[in-house]
Coordinates of C-alpha atoms in Angstrom, one line a residue:
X1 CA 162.4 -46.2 -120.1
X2 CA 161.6 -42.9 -122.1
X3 CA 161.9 -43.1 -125.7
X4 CA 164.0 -40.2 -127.6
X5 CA 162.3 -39.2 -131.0
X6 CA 164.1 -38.2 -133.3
X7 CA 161.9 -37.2 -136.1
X8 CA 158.6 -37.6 -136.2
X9 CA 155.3 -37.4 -139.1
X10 CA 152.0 -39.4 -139.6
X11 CA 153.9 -42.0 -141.2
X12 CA 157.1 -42.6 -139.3
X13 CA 158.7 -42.2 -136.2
X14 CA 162.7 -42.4 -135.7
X15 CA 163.9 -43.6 -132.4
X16 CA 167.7 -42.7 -131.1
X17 CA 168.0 -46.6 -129.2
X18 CA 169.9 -46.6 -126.9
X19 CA 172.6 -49.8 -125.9
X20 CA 171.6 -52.1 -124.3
X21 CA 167.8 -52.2 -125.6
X22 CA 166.9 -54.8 -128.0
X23 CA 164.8 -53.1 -130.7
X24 CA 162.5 -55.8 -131.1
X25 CA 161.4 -58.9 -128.9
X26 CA 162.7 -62.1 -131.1
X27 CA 161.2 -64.6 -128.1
X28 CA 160.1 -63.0 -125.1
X29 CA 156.7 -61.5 -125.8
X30 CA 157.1 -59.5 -122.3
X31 CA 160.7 -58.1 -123.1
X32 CA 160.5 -54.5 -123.0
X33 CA 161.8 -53.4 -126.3
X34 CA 161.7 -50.2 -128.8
X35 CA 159.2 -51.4 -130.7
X36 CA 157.0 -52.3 -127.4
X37 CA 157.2 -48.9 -126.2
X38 CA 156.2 -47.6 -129.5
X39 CA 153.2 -50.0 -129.5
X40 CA 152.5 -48.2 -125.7
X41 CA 153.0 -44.6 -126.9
X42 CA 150.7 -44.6 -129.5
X43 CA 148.2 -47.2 -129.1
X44 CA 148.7 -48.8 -132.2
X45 CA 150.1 -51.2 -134.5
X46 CA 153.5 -50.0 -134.9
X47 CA 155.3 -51.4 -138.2
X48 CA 158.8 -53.0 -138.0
X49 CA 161.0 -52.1 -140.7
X50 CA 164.5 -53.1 -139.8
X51 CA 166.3 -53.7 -136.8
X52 CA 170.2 -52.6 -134.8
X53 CA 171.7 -55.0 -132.6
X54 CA 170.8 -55.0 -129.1
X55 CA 174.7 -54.1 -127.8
X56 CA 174.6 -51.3 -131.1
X57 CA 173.4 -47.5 -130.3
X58 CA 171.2 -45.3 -132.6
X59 CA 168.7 -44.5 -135.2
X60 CA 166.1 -47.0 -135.8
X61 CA 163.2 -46.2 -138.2
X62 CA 159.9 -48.2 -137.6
X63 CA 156.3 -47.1 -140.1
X64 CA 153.0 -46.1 -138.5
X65 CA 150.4 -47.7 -141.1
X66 CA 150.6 -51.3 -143.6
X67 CA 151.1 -48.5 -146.5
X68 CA 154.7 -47.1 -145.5
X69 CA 155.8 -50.1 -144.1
X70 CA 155.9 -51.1 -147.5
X71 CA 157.4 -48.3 -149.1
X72 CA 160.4 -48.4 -146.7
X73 CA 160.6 -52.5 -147.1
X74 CA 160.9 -51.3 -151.0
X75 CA 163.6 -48.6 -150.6
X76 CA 165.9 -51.4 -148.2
X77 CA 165.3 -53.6 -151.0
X78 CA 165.9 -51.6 -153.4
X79 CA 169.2 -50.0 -151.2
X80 CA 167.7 -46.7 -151.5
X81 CA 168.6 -46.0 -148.0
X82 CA 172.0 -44.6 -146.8
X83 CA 172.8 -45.7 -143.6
X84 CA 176.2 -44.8 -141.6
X85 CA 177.2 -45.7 -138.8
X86 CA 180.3 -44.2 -136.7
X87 CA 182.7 -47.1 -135.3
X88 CA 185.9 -47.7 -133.1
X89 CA 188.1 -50.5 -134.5
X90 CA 191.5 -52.2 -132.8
X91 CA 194.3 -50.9 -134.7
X92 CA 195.4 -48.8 -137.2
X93 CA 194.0 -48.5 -140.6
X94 CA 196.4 -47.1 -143.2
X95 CA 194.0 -46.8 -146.1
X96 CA 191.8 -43.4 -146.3
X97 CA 188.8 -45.8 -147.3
X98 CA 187.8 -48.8 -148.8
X99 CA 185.2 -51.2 -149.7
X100 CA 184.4 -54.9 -148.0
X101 CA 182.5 -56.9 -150.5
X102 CA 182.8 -60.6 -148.7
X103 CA 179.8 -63.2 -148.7
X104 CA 178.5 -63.9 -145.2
X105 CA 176.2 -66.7 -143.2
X106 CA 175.0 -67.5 -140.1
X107 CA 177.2 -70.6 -138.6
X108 CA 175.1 -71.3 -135.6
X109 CA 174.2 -69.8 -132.3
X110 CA 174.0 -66.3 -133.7
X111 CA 177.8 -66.2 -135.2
X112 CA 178.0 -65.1 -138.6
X113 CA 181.1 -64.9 -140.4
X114 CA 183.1 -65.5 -144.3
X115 CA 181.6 -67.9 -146.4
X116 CA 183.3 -67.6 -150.0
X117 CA 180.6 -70.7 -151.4
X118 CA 177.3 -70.5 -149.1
X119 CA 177.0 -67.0 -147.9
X120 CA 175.4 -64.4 -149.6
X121 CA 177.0 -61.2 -151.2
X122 CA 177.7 -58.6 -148.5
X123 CA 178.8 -55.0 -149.2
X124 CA 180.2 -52.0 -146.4
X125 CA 182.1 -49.1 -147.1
X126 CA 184.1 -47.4 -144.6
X127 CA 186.0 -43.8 -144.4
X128 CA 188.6 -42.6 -141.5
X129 CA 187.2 -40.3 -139.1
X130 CA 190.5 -40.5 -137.5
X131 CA 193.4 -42.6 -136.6
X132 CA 194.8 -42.9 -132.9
X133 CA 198.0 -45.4 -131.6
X134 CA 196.0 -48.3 -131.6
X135 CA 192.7 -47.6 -132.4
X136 CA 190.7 -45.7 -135.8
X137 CA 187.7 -44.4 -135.7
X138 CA 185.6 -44.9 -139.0
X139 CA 182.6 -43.7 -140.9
X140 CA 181.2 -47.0 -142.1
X141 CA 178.3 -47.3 -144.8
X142 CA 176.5 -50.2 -145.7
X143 CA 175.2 -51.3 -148.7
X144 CA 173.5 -54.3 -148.0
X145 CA 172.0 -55.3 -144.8
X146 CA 173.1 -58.9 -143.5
X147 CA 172.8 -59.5 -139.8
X148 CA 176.0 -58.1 -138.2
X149 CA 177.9 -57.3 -141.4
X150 CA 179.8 -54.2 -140.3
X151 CA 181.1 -56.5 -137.0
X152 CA 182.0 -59.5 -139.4
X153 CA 183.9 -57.1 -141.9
X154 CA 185.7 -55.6 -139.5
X155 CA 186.6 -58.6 -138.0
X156 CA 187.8 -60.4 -141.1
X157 CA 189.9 -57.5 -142.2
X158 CA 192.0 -57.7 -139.2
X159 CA 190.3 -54.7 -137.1
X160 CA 187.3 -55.9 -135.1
X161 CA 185.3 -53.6 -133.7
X162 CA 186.3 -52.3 -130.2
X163 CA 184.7 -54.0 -127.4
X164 CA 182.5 -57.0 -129.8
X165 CA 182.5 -59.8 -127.5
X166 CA 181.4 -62.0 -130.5
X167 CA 183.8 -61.8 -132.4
X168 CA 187.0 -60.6 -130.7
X169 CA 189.3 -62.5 -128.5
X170 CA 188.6 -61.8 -124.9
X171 CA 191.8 -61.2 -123.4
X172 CA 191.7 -57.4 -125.7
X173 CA 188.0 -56.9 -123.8
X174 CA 186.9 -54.5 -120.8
X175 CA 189.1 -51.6 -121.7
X176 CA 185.5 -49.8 -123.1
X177 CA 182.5 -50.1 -121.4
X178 CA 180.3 -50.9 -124.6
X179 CA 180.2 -52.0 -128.3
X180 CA 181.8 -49.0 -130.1
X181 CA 179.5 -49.1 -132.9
X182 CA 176.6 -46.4 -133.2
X183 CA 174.4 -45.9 -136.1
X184 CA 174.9 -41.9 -136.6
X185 CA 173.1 -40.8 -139.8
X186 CA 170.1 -42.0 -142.5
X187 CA 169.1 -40.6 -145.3
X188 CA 166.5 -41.7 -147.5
X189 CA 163.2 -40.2 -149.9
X190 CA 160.2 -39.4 -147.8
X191 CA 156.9 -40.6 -149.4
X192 CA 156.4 -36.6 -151.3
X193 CA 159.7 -37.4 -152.6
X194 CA 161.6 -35.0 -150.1
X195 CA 165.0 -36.2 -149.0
X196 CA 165.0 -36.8 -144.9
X197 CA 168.3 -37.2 -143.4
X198 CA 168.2 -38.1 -139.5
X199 CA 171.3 -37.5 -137.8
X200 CA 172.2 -38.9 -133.9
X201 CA 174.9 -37.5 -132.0
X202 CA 177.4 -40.2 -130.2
X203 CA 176.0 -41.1 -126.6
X204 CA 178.2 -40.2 -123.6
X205 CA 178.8 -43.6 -123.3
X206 CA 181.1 -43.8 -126.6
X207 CA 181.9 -40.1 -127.2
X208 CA 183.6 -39.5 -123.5
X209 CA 186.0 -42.3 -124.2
X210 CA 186.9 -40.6 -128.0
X211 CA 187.5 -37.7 -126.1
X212 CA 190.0 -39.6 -123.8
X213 CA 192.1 -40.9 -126.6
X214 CA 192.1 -37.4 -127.9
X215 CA 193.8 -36.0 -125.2
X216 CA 197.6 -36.1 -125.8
X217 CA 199.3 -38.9 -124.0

């Protein structure tokens, strides 16, 4: 598998992942993953910063040396890095935009979900992109970073995201042919102080069946 760079300096290198690829091995040391490749582009100890799902498309940002692997930990800490993501949701949201601020947890095998007392504070934003008969597309923001937070949020407000296996009943599956959630834009201060924003396009895969439920009916 070819990687596709999206920006690239002596410091950092921004990878458009594609679905399907795990960014990261968690247990098999022989998985092929983003981070692998990296590793076998450049010869070198490649820095992980912070991961997508493996069903989730789009910009992943991994740190060439120990010293800007630190700096980016700092700005996620510190949430001084915008990221969006573009997603599909089941049905029709009437508000223009809003703000999910729910506590989540991990409840076992992998599921997180709504935990009012144990979880811990979870924050997304989202905006309309557009609204269709039974589906909105969304410009969704995040401002903290729990594991699956934008699929959770969606989920508990009554509009999962379109295609989540997880977290959606199965009988409303296989109409899409992925996880409709890509992660389209970040924007964050370079270590000079510039502002870098790193944009990626939809993939075929997602975009081709917007463009379906754009067509009139």
């Amino acid at each position: 598998m070819s990687l596709d760079i999206l920006y690239e300096d002596g410091n950092i290198v921004a990878v458009n992942k594609p679905v399907g690829t795990a960014s990261i091995s968690e247990n098999d040391l022989h998985l092929q993953t983003i981070h692998s490749l990296l590793q076998e582009k450049y010869q070198q100890k490649i820095f992980i910063v912070h991961r997508i799902d493996k069903e989730v498309s789009g910009i992943i940002l991994f740190a060439k040396n120990s010293g800007t692997h630190k700096y980016l930990n700092n700005l996620f800490a510190n949430r001084s890095i915008k990221k969006n993501y573009t997603a599909l949701v089941y049905g029709v949201i009437e508000n223009e935009s809003g703000r999910i601020d729910k506590p989540i947890r991990e409840f076992g095998s992998g599921r997180m979900g709504i935990d009012e007392t144990k979880g811990k504070r979870s924050i997304t934003d989202f905006k309309v992109i557009k609204r269709y008969k039974e589906f909105t597309l969304l410009d969704v923001s995040i401002i903290t970073g729990r594991r699956h937070q934008i699929r959770v949020h969606l989920y508990s407000m009554g509009h999962p995201v379109v295609e989540d296996l997880r977290y959606v009943d199965f009988k409303i599956q296989n109409q899409f042919p992925r996880l409709m959630l890509h992660a389209s834009r970040i924007e964050f201060p370079l270590q000079n102080g510039t502002l870098k924003i790193i944009e990626s396009p939809l993939p075929e895969n997602f975009s081709k069946f917007v463009d379906v439920l754009n067509q009139p009916s």
